Amino acid sequence: MTAPLRVAVFGSTGSIGQQTLEVARRHPDRLRVTALAAGRRAQHLVEQVLAFEPEVVAISGPEAAQTVREQLRGRCRVVSGPDAAEELAGDAVADTHVHAITGIAGLRPMLRALRCGKSVAFATKEPLVAAGDLVMAAARDSGSRLAPIDSEISALWQCLAGAPPERVKRLLLTASGGPFRTWPARRIADATVAEALAHPTWEMGAKITVDSASMMNKGLELIEASRFFGIATERIDVILHPQSVVHSMVEFEDGAILAQLGSPDMRLPIQYALLGPDRPPNEFERVNWAAIAALTFEQVDVARFPCVRLAYEAARVGGTATTALNAANEVANHVFREGRLPFGAIAATVEHVLHDHCAVPADSLETVESADRQARAAAEEFIQRAS
Ligand SMILES: NC(=O)c1ccc[n+]([C@@H]2O[C@H](COP(=O)([O-])OP(=O)(O)OC[C@H]3O[C@@H](n4cnc5c(N)ncnc54)[C@H](OP(=O)(O)O)[C@@H]3O)[C@@H](O)[C@H]2O)c1
């Protein structure tokens, strides 16, 4: 019998992190959790330590770190401070790192893990959008395995099964369309935070749920897919599929189309990223064919969902344009969730910042972080002027 895979989970207290731990709990003979990293949710982290007994945890929030230390009383090593996750990525005793820290905050830990030769299963999409060349180069240089968790990217990965990019006609990225798929533009523009957080098919963290409502999530994914598979965004189409059963498709040069289907349950792509190509049994939700009347597909209306158009545009420009797109969106998404920005102004903010940005090659961490800072400042200024 082989020893269990040692797993470090970055963003363990979030939606993907918790589901990763559930996958680990269901496969105790195959997966052992050795390290956890979180931001502020101290109580969640303490409970996870008691349940999984990792060797080390990282927590970035100072108050949370104090709580964790007090409650754990030396039960495991605690790394703390703003760079705690990055530090842990460099020294965690783990074979595979699951990266599920939302936003650009996940970039440094992911890069550090790849540069240290760790195998990385990534849910976090923002690092590939903001710094795709750096991430892919780090994996190439160290020979690290990169496995996608995002359900659409995982679906494409499973359908491609290592096929060379020149045999691919196009990637067909499916999108649920979020809660506003059928809404008229004026109603979308004034949508409330509660309405944006009511996703029809997926339960996820707040940032990605709002990104799904604006469809920026699909914009980020098409850039993520382009970077990860080395296929230009001109060969990636977004198709609305409200049932979220077909997770994405690949059309090959010979006209064949392969699709991956399953319930909208992130535990399946998480399990596949960790244990694939093996497909051990589990008790996750199955597709209930009797309950599905039809699988339907529609075109995206980019006039109502301009974030998709902006993502294609940023990808076409390349370099730090996608860094700026991501940064502006992170700011606008956050300010919207605080109730200080109308929903319709998210796309307007991103458009303003993107069109003002002078893109340069995103060839170093310094360049990416500087572009990220500038775009954030520009987004905040735009929002302040508009309010
Ligand atoms: N949820 C999904 O179904 C799904 C599907 C596909 C892709 N993704 C992607 O996966 C990523 C995570 O999504 P999510 O929905 O799981 O988000 P989430 O529920 O908001 O969780 C985010 C996690 O990141 C942690 N975190 C934030 N800043 C940190 C920092 N500086 N250092 C260490 N940890 C930090 C948070 O810790 P605290 O909570 O303790 O502050 C939390 O554990 C996103 O990039 C998202 O786009 C998610």
GROMACS .gro file of C-alpha atoms and ligand atoms in nm:
model
  435
    1MET     CA    1   0.000   0.000   0.000
    2THR     CA    2   0.139   0.345  -0.096
    3ALA     CA    3   0.164   0.623   0.164
    4PRO     CA    4  -0.113   0.887   0.151
    5LEU     CA    5  -0.049   1.203  -0.050
    6ARG     CA    6   0.044   1.485   0.189
    7VAL     CA    7  -0.174   1.787   0.113
    8ALA     CA    8  -0.138   2.155   0.211
    9VAL     CA    9  -0.456   2.362   0.172
   10PHE     CA   10  -0.422   2.737   0.110
   11GLY     CA   11  -0.751   2.915   0.181
   12SER     CA   12  -0.871   2.623   0.395
   13THR     CA   13  -1.150   2.822   0.563
   14GLY     CA   14  -1.314   2.921   0.232
   15SER     CA   15  -1.561   2.740   0.012
   16ILE     CA   16  -1.303   2.544  -0.192
   17GLY     CA   17  -1.079   2.491   0.112
   18GLN     CA   18  -1.360   2.336   0.316
   19GLN     CA   19  -1.466   2.114   0.026
   20THR     CA   20  -1.103   2.003  -0.019
   21LEU     CA   21  -1.096   1.897   0.346
   22GLU     CA   22  -1.418   1.706   0.292
   23VAL     CA   23  -1.259   1.520   0.000
   24ALA     CA   24  -0.961   1.442   0.224
   25ARG     CA   25  -1.194   1.321   0.500
   26ARG     CA   26  -1.358   1.078   0.257
   27HIS     CA   27  -1.026   0.935   0.137
   28PRO     CA   28  -0.819   0.896   0.456
   29ASP     CA   29  -0.610   0.618   0.300
   30ARG     CA   30  -0.517   0.836   0.000
   31LEU     CA   31  -0.491   1.193   0.139
   32ARG     CA   32  -0.335   1.333   0.458
   33VAL     CA   33  -0.366   1.703   0.541
   34THR     CA   34  -0.031   1.831   0.668
   35ALA     CA   35  -0.067   2.211   0.642
   36LEU     CA   36  -0.343   2.473   0.635
   37ALA     CA   37  -0.341   2.844   0.552
   38ALA     CA   38  -0.621   3.092   0.619
   39GLY     CA   39  -0.683   3.465   0.641
   40ARG     CA   40  -0.903   3.578   0.928
   41ARG     CA   41  -1.145   3.302   1.028
   42ALA     CA   42  -0.962   3.185   1.340
   43GLN     CA   43  -1.238   2.967   1.482
   44HIS     CA   44  -1.279   2.776   1.155
   45LEU     CA   45  -0.906   2.717   1.139
   46VAL     CA   46  -0.889   2.592   1.498
   47GLU     CA   47  -1.171   2.344   1.429
   48GLN     CA   48  -0.990   2.224   1.116
   49VAL     CA   49  -0.669   2.171   1.315
   50LEU     CA   50  -0.855   1.964   1.574
   51ALA     CA   51  -1.016   1.754   1.300
   52PHE     CA   52  -0.716   1.702   1.068
   53GLU     CA   53  -0.411   1.746   1.294
   54PRO     CA   54  -0.181   1.920   1.044
   55GLU     CA   55   0.182   1.984   1.137
   56VAL     CA   56   0.170   2.357   1.062
   57VAL     CA   57  -0.083   2.632   0.993
   58ALA     CA   58  -0.049   2.986   0.857
   59ILE     CA   59  -0.284   3.271   0.940
   60SER     CA   60  -0.248   3.623   0.804
   61GLY     CA   61  -0.480   3.832   1.025
   62PRO     CA   62  -0.297   3.949   1.343
   63GLU     CA   63  -0.597   3.915   1.578
   64ALA     CA   64  -0.688   3.581   1.426
   65ALA     CA   65  -0.330   3.461   1.476
   66GLN     CA   66  -0.347   3.545   1.845
   67THR     CA   67  -0.677   3.357   1.886
   68VAL     CA   68  -0.538   3.054   1.699
   69ARG     CA   69  -0.224   3.044   1.916
   70GLU     CA   70  -0.422   3.079   2.239
   71GLN     CA   71  -0.666   2.806   2.147
   72LEU     CA   72  -0.421   2.559   1.999
   73ARG     CA   73  -0.167   2.589   2.285
   74GLY     CA   74   0.124   2.443   2.092
   75ARG     CA   75  -0.079   2.168   1.927
   76CYS     CA   76   0.084   2.255   1.595
   77ARG     CA   77   0.327   2.515   1.459
   78VAL     CA   78   0.161   2.850   1.375
   79VAL     CA   79   0.308   3.088   1.116
   80SER     CA   80   0.150   3.435   1.114
   81GLY     CA   81   0.167   3.775   0.949
   82PRO     CA   82   0.077   3.917   0.608
   83ASP     CA   83   0.326   3.684   0.429
   84ALA     CA   84   0.237   3.373   0.630
   85ALA     CA   85   0.083   3.182   0.338
   86GLU     CA   86   0.383   3.253   0.115
   87GLU     CA   87   0.619   3.140   0.391
   88LEU     CA   88   0.420   2.821   0.438
   89ALA     CA   89   0.421   2.758   0.062
   90GLY     CA   90   0.800   2.749   0.080
   91ASP     CA   91   0.837   2.511   0.370
   92ALA     CA   92   0.520   2.303   0.419
   93VAL     CA   93   0.587   1.932   0.434
   94ALA     CA   94   0.344   1.839   0.158
   95ASP     CA   95   0.347   1.666  -0.181
   96THR     CA   96   0.060   1.869  -0.324
   97HIS     CA   97  -0.061   2.221  -0.253
   98VAL     CA   98  -0.425   2.314  -0.307
   99HIS     CA   99  -0.443   2.687  -0.381
  100ALA     CA  100  -0.778   2.845  -0.300
  101ILE     CA  101  -0.694   3.193  -0.173
  102THR     CA  102  -0.919   3.445  -0.345
  103GLY     CA  103  -0.767   3.717  -0.558
  104ILE     CA  104  -0.417   3.845  -0.621
  105ALA     CA  105  -0.333   3.754  -0.257
  106GLY     CA  106  -0.295   3.399  -0.390
  107LEU     CA  107  -0.023   3.487  -0.641
  108ARG     CA  108   0.288   3.487  -0.419
  109PRO     CA  109   0.201   3.162  -0.234
  110MET     CA  110   0.129   2.989  -0.565
  111LEU     CA  111   0.449   3.113  -0.728
  112ARG     CA  112   0.654   3.012  -0.423
  113ALA     CA  113   0.506   2.661  -0.425
  114LEU     CA  114   0.577   2.617  -0.796
  115ARG     CA  115   0.930   2.754  -0.766
  116CYS     CA  116   0.989   2.503  -0.483
  117GLY     CA  117   0.882   2.223  -0.719
  118LYS     CA  118   0.553   2.144  -0.542
  119SER     CA  119   0.267   1.988  -0.728
  120VAL     CA  120  -0.011   2.249  -0.732
  121ALA     CA  121  -0.386   2.198  -0.766
  122PHE     CA  122  -0.528   2.546  -0.820
  123ALA     CA  123  -0.879   2.682  -0.779
  124THR     CA  124  -0.755   3.037  -0.748
  125LYS     CA  125  -0.787   3.185  -1.095
  126GLU     CA  126  -0.666   3.541  -1.041
  127PRO     CA  127  -0.289   3.454  -1.046
  128LEU     CA  128  -0.319   3.305  -1.396
  129VAL     CA  129  -0.515   3.610  -1.512
  130ALA     CA  130  -0.282   3.867  -1.355
  131ALA     CA  131   0.048   3.686  -1.409
  132GLY     CA  132  -0.016   3.386  -1.632
  133ASP     CA  133   0.325   3.389  -1.801
  134LEU     CA  134   0.505   3.394  -1.464
  135VAL     CA  135   0.295   3.111  -1.322
  136MET     CA  136   0.335   2.889  -1.628
  137ALA     CA  137   0.710   2.964  -1.648
  138ALA     CA  138   0.754   2.875  -1.278
  139ALA     CA  139   0.580   2.541  -1.335
  140ARG     CA  140   0.783   2.471  -1.651
  141ASP     CA  141   1.117   2.563  -1.492
  142SER     CA  142   1.068   2.348  -1.183
  143GLY     CA  143   0.879   2.067  -1.359
  144SER     CA  144   0.590   2.107  -1.113
  145ARG     CA  145   0.256   1.948  -1.196
  146LEU     CA  146  -0.026   2.205  -1.227
  147ALA     CA  147  -0.378   2.064  -1.197
  148PRO     CA  148  -0.690   2.281  -1.235
  149ILE     CA  149  -0.978   2.263  -0.988
  150ASP     CA  150  -1.213   2.520  -1.141
  151SER     CA  151  -1.487   2.297  -1.285
  152GLU     CA  152  -1.473   2.439  -1.639
  153ILE     CA  153  -1.094   2.427  -1.663
  154SER     CA  154  -1.094   2.079  -1.512
  155ALA     CA  155  -1.353   1.971  -1.772
  156LEU     CA  156  -1.137   2.104  -2.056
  157TRP     CA  157  -0.831   1.936  -1.903
  158GLN     CA  158  -1.011   1.603  -1.882
  159CYS     CA  159  -1.143   1.631  -2.242
  160LEU     CA  160  -0.804   1.738  -2.381
  161ALA     CA  161  -0.619   1.459  -2.200
  162GLY     CA  162  -0.284   1.597  -2.317
  163ALA     CA  163  -0.387   1.652  -2.684
  164PRO     CA  164  -0.157   1.909  -2.852
  165PRO     CA  165  -0.305   2.264  -2.892
  166GLU     CA  166  -0.275   2.243  -3.274
  167ARG     CA  167  -0.531   1.960  -3.278
  168VAL     CA  168  -0.785   2.177  -3.096
  169LYS     CA  169  -1.028   2.376  -3.308
  170ARG     CA  170  -1.182   2.559  -3.012
  171LEU     CA  171  -1.259   2.539  -2.645
  172LEU     CA  172  -1.625   2.581  -2.549
  173LEU     CA  173  -1.645   2.728  -2.203
  174THR     CA  174  -1.989   2.688  -2.050
  175ALA     CA  175  -2.144   2.944  -1.814
  176SER     CA  176  -2.457   2.921  -1.602
  177GLY     CA  177  -2.525   3.288  -1.675
  178GLY     CA  178  -2.568   3.360  -1.303
  179PRO     CA  179  -2.879   3.508  -1.140
  180PHE     CA  180  -2.923   3.785  -1.401
  181ARG     CA  181  -2.912   3.572  -1.717
  182THR     CA  182  -3.266   3.667  -1.822
  183TRP     CA  183  -3.280   4.014  -1.668
  184PRO     CA  184  -3.300   4.331  -1.881
  185ALA     CA  185  -2.996   4.563  -1.872
  186ARG     CA  186  -3.163   4.831  -1.659
  187ARG     CA  187  -3.261   4.584  -1.387
  188ILE     CA  188  -2.908   4.434  -1.387
  189ALA     CA  189  -2.754   4.780  -1.344
  190ASP     CA  190  -2.948   4.833  -1.019
  191ALA     CA  191  -2.917   4.479  -0.878
  192THR     CA  192  -2.867   4.458  -0.501
  193VAL     CA  193  -2.589   4.271  -0.320
  194ALA     CA  194  -2.838   4.007  -0.200
  195GLU     CA  195  -2.960   3.952  -0.559
  196ALA     CA  196  -2.603   3.919  -0.689
  197LEU     CA  197  -2.519   3.668  -0.416
  198ALA     CA  198  -2.815   3.442  -0.502
  199HIS     CA  199  -2.646   3.211  -0.754
  200PRO     CA  200  -2.890   2.966  -0.917
  201THR     CA  201  -2.663   2.656  -0.934
  202TRP     CA  202  -2.334   2.696  -0.741
  203GLU     CA  203  -2.257   2.772  -0.374
  204MET     CA  204  -1.931   2.964  -0.361
  205GLY     CA  205  -1.741   3.241  -0.180
  206ALA     CA  206  -1.880   3.596  -0.207
  207LYS     CA  207  -1.624   3.736  -0.453
  208ILE     CA  208  -1.664   3.465  -0.716
  209THR     CA  209  -2.044   3.468  -0.672
  210VAL     CA  210  -2.057   3.839  -0.759
  211ASP     CA  211  -1.812   3.772  -1.048
  212SER     CA  212  -2.058   3.509  -1.172
  213ALA     CA  213  -2.343   3.760  -1.162
  214SER     CA  214  -2.144   4.014  -1.366
  215MET     CA  215  -2.005   3.726  -1.578
  216MET     CA  216  -1.655   3.856  -1.509
  217ASN     CA  217  -1.599   3.508  -1.369
  218LYS     CA  218  -1.629   3.373  -1.725
  219GLY     CA  219  -1.400   3.649  -1.847
  220LEU     CA  220  -1.138   3.548  -1.589
  221GLU     CA  221  -1.183   3.182  -1.684
  222LEU     CA  222  -1.134   3.238  -2.052
  223ILE     CA  223  -0.802   3.411  -1.977
  224GLU     CA  224  -0.715   3.135  -1.727
  225ALA     CA  225  -0.790   2.867  -1.989
  226SER     CA  226  -0.593   3.050  -2.256
  227ARG     CA  227  -0.286   3.075  -2.032
  228PHE     CA  228  -0.309   2.725  -1.892
  229PHE     CA  229  -0.366   2.543  -2.223
  230GLY     CA  230  -0.165   2.780  -2.445
  231ILE     CA  231  -0.466   2.845  -2.670
  232ALA     CA  232  -0.549   3.201  -2.784
  233THR     CA  233  -0.878   3.347  -2.657
  234GLU     CA  234  -0.990   3.385  -3.021
  235ARG     CA  235  -1.026   3.005  -3.012
  236ILE     CA  236  -1.228   3.005  -2.690
  237ASP     CA  237  -1.606   3.057  -2.702
  238VAL     CA  238  -1.833   3.120  -2.406
  239ILE     CA  239  -2.171   2.945  -2.420
  240LEU     CA  240  -2.454   2.986  -2.172
  241HIS     CA  241  -2.576   2.659  -2.023
  242PRO     CA  242  -2.813   2.732  -1.732
  243GLN     CA  243  -2.828   2.375  -1.596
  244SER     CA  244  -2.449   2.366  -1.516
  245VAL     CA  245  -2.428   1.996  -1.606
  246VAL     CA  246  -2.198   2.021  -1.910
  247HIS     CA  247  -1.891   2.173  -1.747
  248SER     CA  248  -1.718   2.260  -2.078
  249MET     CA  249  -1.631   2.106  -2.415
  250VAL     CA  250  -1.344   2.073  -2.660
  251GLU     CA  251  -1.394   2.074  -3.035
  252PHE     CA  252  -1.104   1.903  -3.214
  253GLU     CA  253  -0.979   1.965  -3.568
  254ASP     CA  254  -1.158   1.653  -3.696
  255GLY     CA  255  -1.496   1.793  -3.584
  256ALA     CA  256  -1.537   1.568  -3.279
  257ILE     CA  257  -1.656   1.742  -2.963
  258LEU     CA  258  -1.582   1.598  -2.620
  259ALA     CA  259  -1.766   1.722  -2.310
  260GLN     CA  260  -1.734   1.649  -1.939
  261LEU     CA  261  -2.061   1.631  -1.746
  262GLY     CA  262  -2.147   1.602  -1.380
  263SER     CA  263  -2.344   1.757  -1.096
  264PRO     CA  264  -2.251   2.113  -1.003
  265ASP     CA  265  -2.040   1.988  -0.709
  266MET     CA  266  -1.684   2.118  -0.670
  267ARG     CA  267  -1.577   1.811  -0.473
  268LEU     CA  268  -1.556   1.612  -0.797
  269PRO     CA  269  -1.298   1.836  -0.974
  270ILE     CA  270  -1.113   1.871  -0.641
  271GLN     CA  271  -1.089   1.493  -0.608
  272TYR     CA  272  -0.979   1.461  -0.972
  273ALA     CA  273  -0.710   1.730  -0.932
  274LEU     CA  274  -0.572   1.544  -0.630
  275LEU     CA  275  -0.618   1.179  -0.729
  276GLY     CA  276  -0.669   1.186  -1.108
  277PRO     CA  277  -0.642   1.012  -1.345
  278ASP     CA  278  -0.773   0.763  -1.087
  279ARG     CA  279  -1.146   0.793  -1.026
  280PRO     CA  280  -1.211   0.632  -0.687
  281PRO     CA  281  -1.576   0.598  -0.579
  282ASN     CA  282  -1.738   0.863  -0.358
  283GLU     CA  283  -2.080   0.961  -0.229
  284PHE     CA  284  -2.095   1.298  -0.403
  285GLU     CA  285  -2.414   1.410  -0.569
  286ARG     CA  286  -2.493   1.240  -0.901
  287VAL     CA  287  -2.669   1.389  -1.205
  288ASN     CA  288  -3.037   1.314  -1.168
  289TRP     CA  289  -3.136   1.258  -1.530
  290ALA     CA  290  -3.500   1.207  -1.441
  291ALA     CA  291  -3.513   1.560  -1.296
  292ILE     CA  292  -3.341   1.727  -1.594
  293ALA     CA  293  -3.599   1.807  -1.860
  294ALA     CA  294  -3.344   1.944  -2.108
  295LEU     CA  295  -2.987   2.062  -2.147
  296THR     CA  296  -3.000   2.402  -2.315
  297PHE     CA  297  -2.739   2.635  -2.467
  298GLU     CA  298  -2.758   3.005  -2.552
  299GLN     CA  299  -2.532   3.281  -2.678
  300VAL     CA  300  -2.397   3.537  -2.429
  301ASP     CA  301  -2.539   3.886  -2.469
  302VAL     CA  302  -2.224   4.098  -2.424
  303ALA     CA  303  -2.431   4.417  -2.428
  304ARG     CA  304  -2.587   4.307  -2.096
  305PHE     CA  305  -2.268   4.138  -1.972
  306PRO     CA  306  -1.987   4.370  -2.091
  307CYS     CA  307  -1.730   4.205  -1.858
  308VAL     CA  308  -1.700   3.916  -2.105
  309ARG     CA  309  -1.614   4.160  -2.386
  310LEU     CA  310  -1.362   4.340  -2.161
  311ALA     CA  311  -1.187   4.011  -2.077
  312TYR     CA  312  -1.148   3.925  -2.448
  313GLU     CA  313  -1.015   4.276  -2.505
  314ALA     CA  314  -0.761   4.255  -2.221
  315ALA     CA  315  -0.643   3.915  -2.343
  316ARG     CA  316  -0.596   4.054  -2.696
  317VAL     CA  317  -0.382   4.340  -2.562
  318GLY     CA  318  -0.190   4.099  -2.340
  319GLY     CA  319   0.089   4.175  -2.090
  320THR     CA  320  -0.027   4.370  -1.787
  321ALA     CA  321  -0.368   4.448  -1.947
  322THR     CA  322  -0.510   4.135  -1.783
  323THR     CA  323  -0.338   4.233  -1.455
  324ALA     CA  324  -0.521   4.567  -1.471
  325LEU     CA  325  -0.852   4.401  -1.563
  326ASN     CA  326  -0.823   4.169  -1.263
  327ALA     CA  327  -0.719   4.444  -1.019
  328ALA     CA  328  -0.997   4.682  -1.125
  329ASN     CA  329  -1.249   4.404  -1.097
  330GLU     CA  330  -1.128   4.302  -0.749
  331VAL     CA  331  -1.170   4.662  -0.629
  332ALA     CA  332  -1.511   4.714  -0.794
  333ASN     CA  333  -1.640   4.376  -0.675
  334HIS     CA  334  -1.533   4.454  -0.317
  335VAL     CA  335  -1.679   4.807  -0.315
  336PHE     CA  336  -2.006   4.673  -0.462
  337ARG     CA  337  -2.028   4.411  -0.185
  338GLU     CA  338  -1.979   4.690   0.070
  339GLY     CA  339  -2.287   4.857  -0.079
  340ARG     CA  340  -2.094   5.160  -0.208
  341LEU     CA  341  -2.118   5.097  -0.583
  342PRO     CA  342  -2.411   5.016  -0.812
  343PHE     CA  343  -2.382   4.674  -0.976
  344GLY     CA  344  -2.377   4.833  -1.323
  345ALA     CA  345  -2.068   5.036  -1.228
  346ILE     CA  346  -1.850   4.725  -1.185
  347ALA     CA  347  -1.806   4.687  -1.563
  348ALA     CA  348  -1.776   5.066  -1.607
  349THR     CA  349  -1.491   5.075  -1.353
  350VAL     CA  350  -1.307   4.789  -1.522
  351GLU     CA  351  -1.356   4.945  -1.866
  352HIS     CA  352  -1.222   5.281  -1.750
  353VAL     CA  353  -0.912   5.130  -1.586
  354LEU     CA  354  -0.842   4.894  -1.876
  355HIS     CA  355  -0.865   5.170  -2.136
  356ASP     CA  356  -0.641   5.398  -1.930
  357HIS     CA  357  -0.379   5.129  -1.868
  358CYS     CA  358  -0.053   5.129  -2.061
  359ALA     CA  359   0.022   4.758  -2.094
  360VAL     CA  360   0.379   4.626  -2.074
  361PRO     CA  361   0.502   4.265  -2.078
  362ALA     CA  362   0.411   4.095  -1.747
  363ASP     CA  363   0.754   3.938  -1.722
  364SER     CA  364   0.844   3.987  -1.355
  365LEU     CA  365   0.666   3.983  -1.021
  366GLU     CA  366   0.766   4.348  -0.965
  367THR     CA  367   0.606   4.454  -1.296
  368VAL     CA  368   0.287   4.262  -1.219
  369GLU     CA  369   0.259   4.397  -0.865
  370SER     CA  370   0.326   4.751  -0.981
  371ALA     CA  371   0.057   4.724  -1.254
  372ASP     CA  372  -0.179   4.573  -0.997
  373ARG     CA  373  -0.120   4.865  -0.755
  374GLN     CA  374  -0.166   5.129  -1.028
  375ALA     CA  375  -0.488   4.970  -1.153
  376ARG     CA  376  -0.628   4.948  -0.799
  377ALA     CA  377  -0.553   5.316  -0.738
  378ALA     CA  378  -0.712   5.409  -1.073
  379ALA     CA  379  -1.022   5.204  -0.992
  380GLU     CA  380  -1.058   5.361  -0.647
  381GLU     CA  381  -1.019   5.709  -0.794
  382PHE     CA  382  -1.279   5.638  -1.064
  383ILE     CA  383  -1.525   5.505  -0.807
  384GLN     CA  384  -1.470   5.806  -0.580
  385ARG     CA  385  -1.522   6.050  -0.866
  386ALA     CA  386  -1.836   5.869  -0.979
  387SER     CA  387  -1.998   5.862  -0.633
  388LIG     N1  388  -1.600   2.840  -0.457
  388LIG     C1  389  -1.603   2.779  -0.573
  388LIG     O1  390  -1.691   2.696  -0.599
  388LIG     C2  391  -1.495   2.807  -0.675
  388LIG     C3  392  -1.501   2.742  -0.798
  388LIG     C4  393  -1.399   2.764  -0.890
  388LIG     C5  394  -1.294   2.850  -0.860
  388LIG     N2  395  -1.292   2.914  -0.741
  388LIG     C6  396  -1.182   3.006  -0.712
  388LIG     O2  397  -1.115   2.962  -0.594
  388LIG     C7  398  -1.070   3.073  -0.517
  388LIG     C8  399  -1.132   3.065  -0.378
  388LIG     O3  400  -1.272   3.077  -0.389
  388LIG     P1  401  -1.369   3.053  -0.266
  388LIG     O4  402  -1.506   3.061  -0.320
  388LIG     O5  403  -1.326   2.932  -0.192
  388LIG     O6  404  -1.339   3.184  -0.178
  388LIG     P2  405  -1.371   3.211  -0.023
  388LIG     O7  406  -1.479   3.123   0.024
  388LIG     O8  407  -1.387   3.357  -0.011
  388LIG     O9  408  -1.234   3.166   0.049
  388LIG     C9  409  -1.115   3.236   0.031
  388LIG    C10  410  -1.008   3.178   0.121
  388LIG    O10  411  -0.888   3.255   0.108
  388LIG    C11  412  -0.840   3.287   0.240
  388LIG     N3  413  -0.757   3.405   0.233
  388LIG    C12  414  -0.789   3.529   0.188
  388LIG     N4  415  -0.682   3.610   0.197
  388LIG    C13  416  -0.579   3.537   0.249
  388LIG    C14  417  -0.445   3.563   0.280
  388LIG     N5  418  -0.391   3.683   0.260
  388LIG     N6  419  -0.369   3.462   0.331
  388LIG    C15  420  -0.422   3.340   0.352
  388LIG     N7  421  -0.550   3.308   0.322
  388LIG    C16  422  -0.628   3.407   0.271
  388LIG    C17  423  -0.967   3.305   0.321
  388LIG    O11  424  -0.939   3.298   0.460
  388LIG     P3  425  -1.043   3.356   0.572
  388LIG    O12  426  -1.179   3.319   0.526
  388LIG    O13  427  -0.996   3.282   0.694
  388LIG    O14  428  -1.023   3.503   0.579
  388LIG    C18  429  -1.045   3.183   0.271
  388LIG    O15  430  -0.999   3.066   0.333
  388LIG    C19  431  -1.113   3.198  -0.596
  388LIG    O16  432  -1.005   3.240  -0.677
  388LIG    C20  433  -1.226   3.149  -0.685
  388LIG    O17  434  -1.238   3.223  -0.805
  388LIG    C21  435  -1.389   2.894  -0.648
   0.00000   0.00000   0.00000
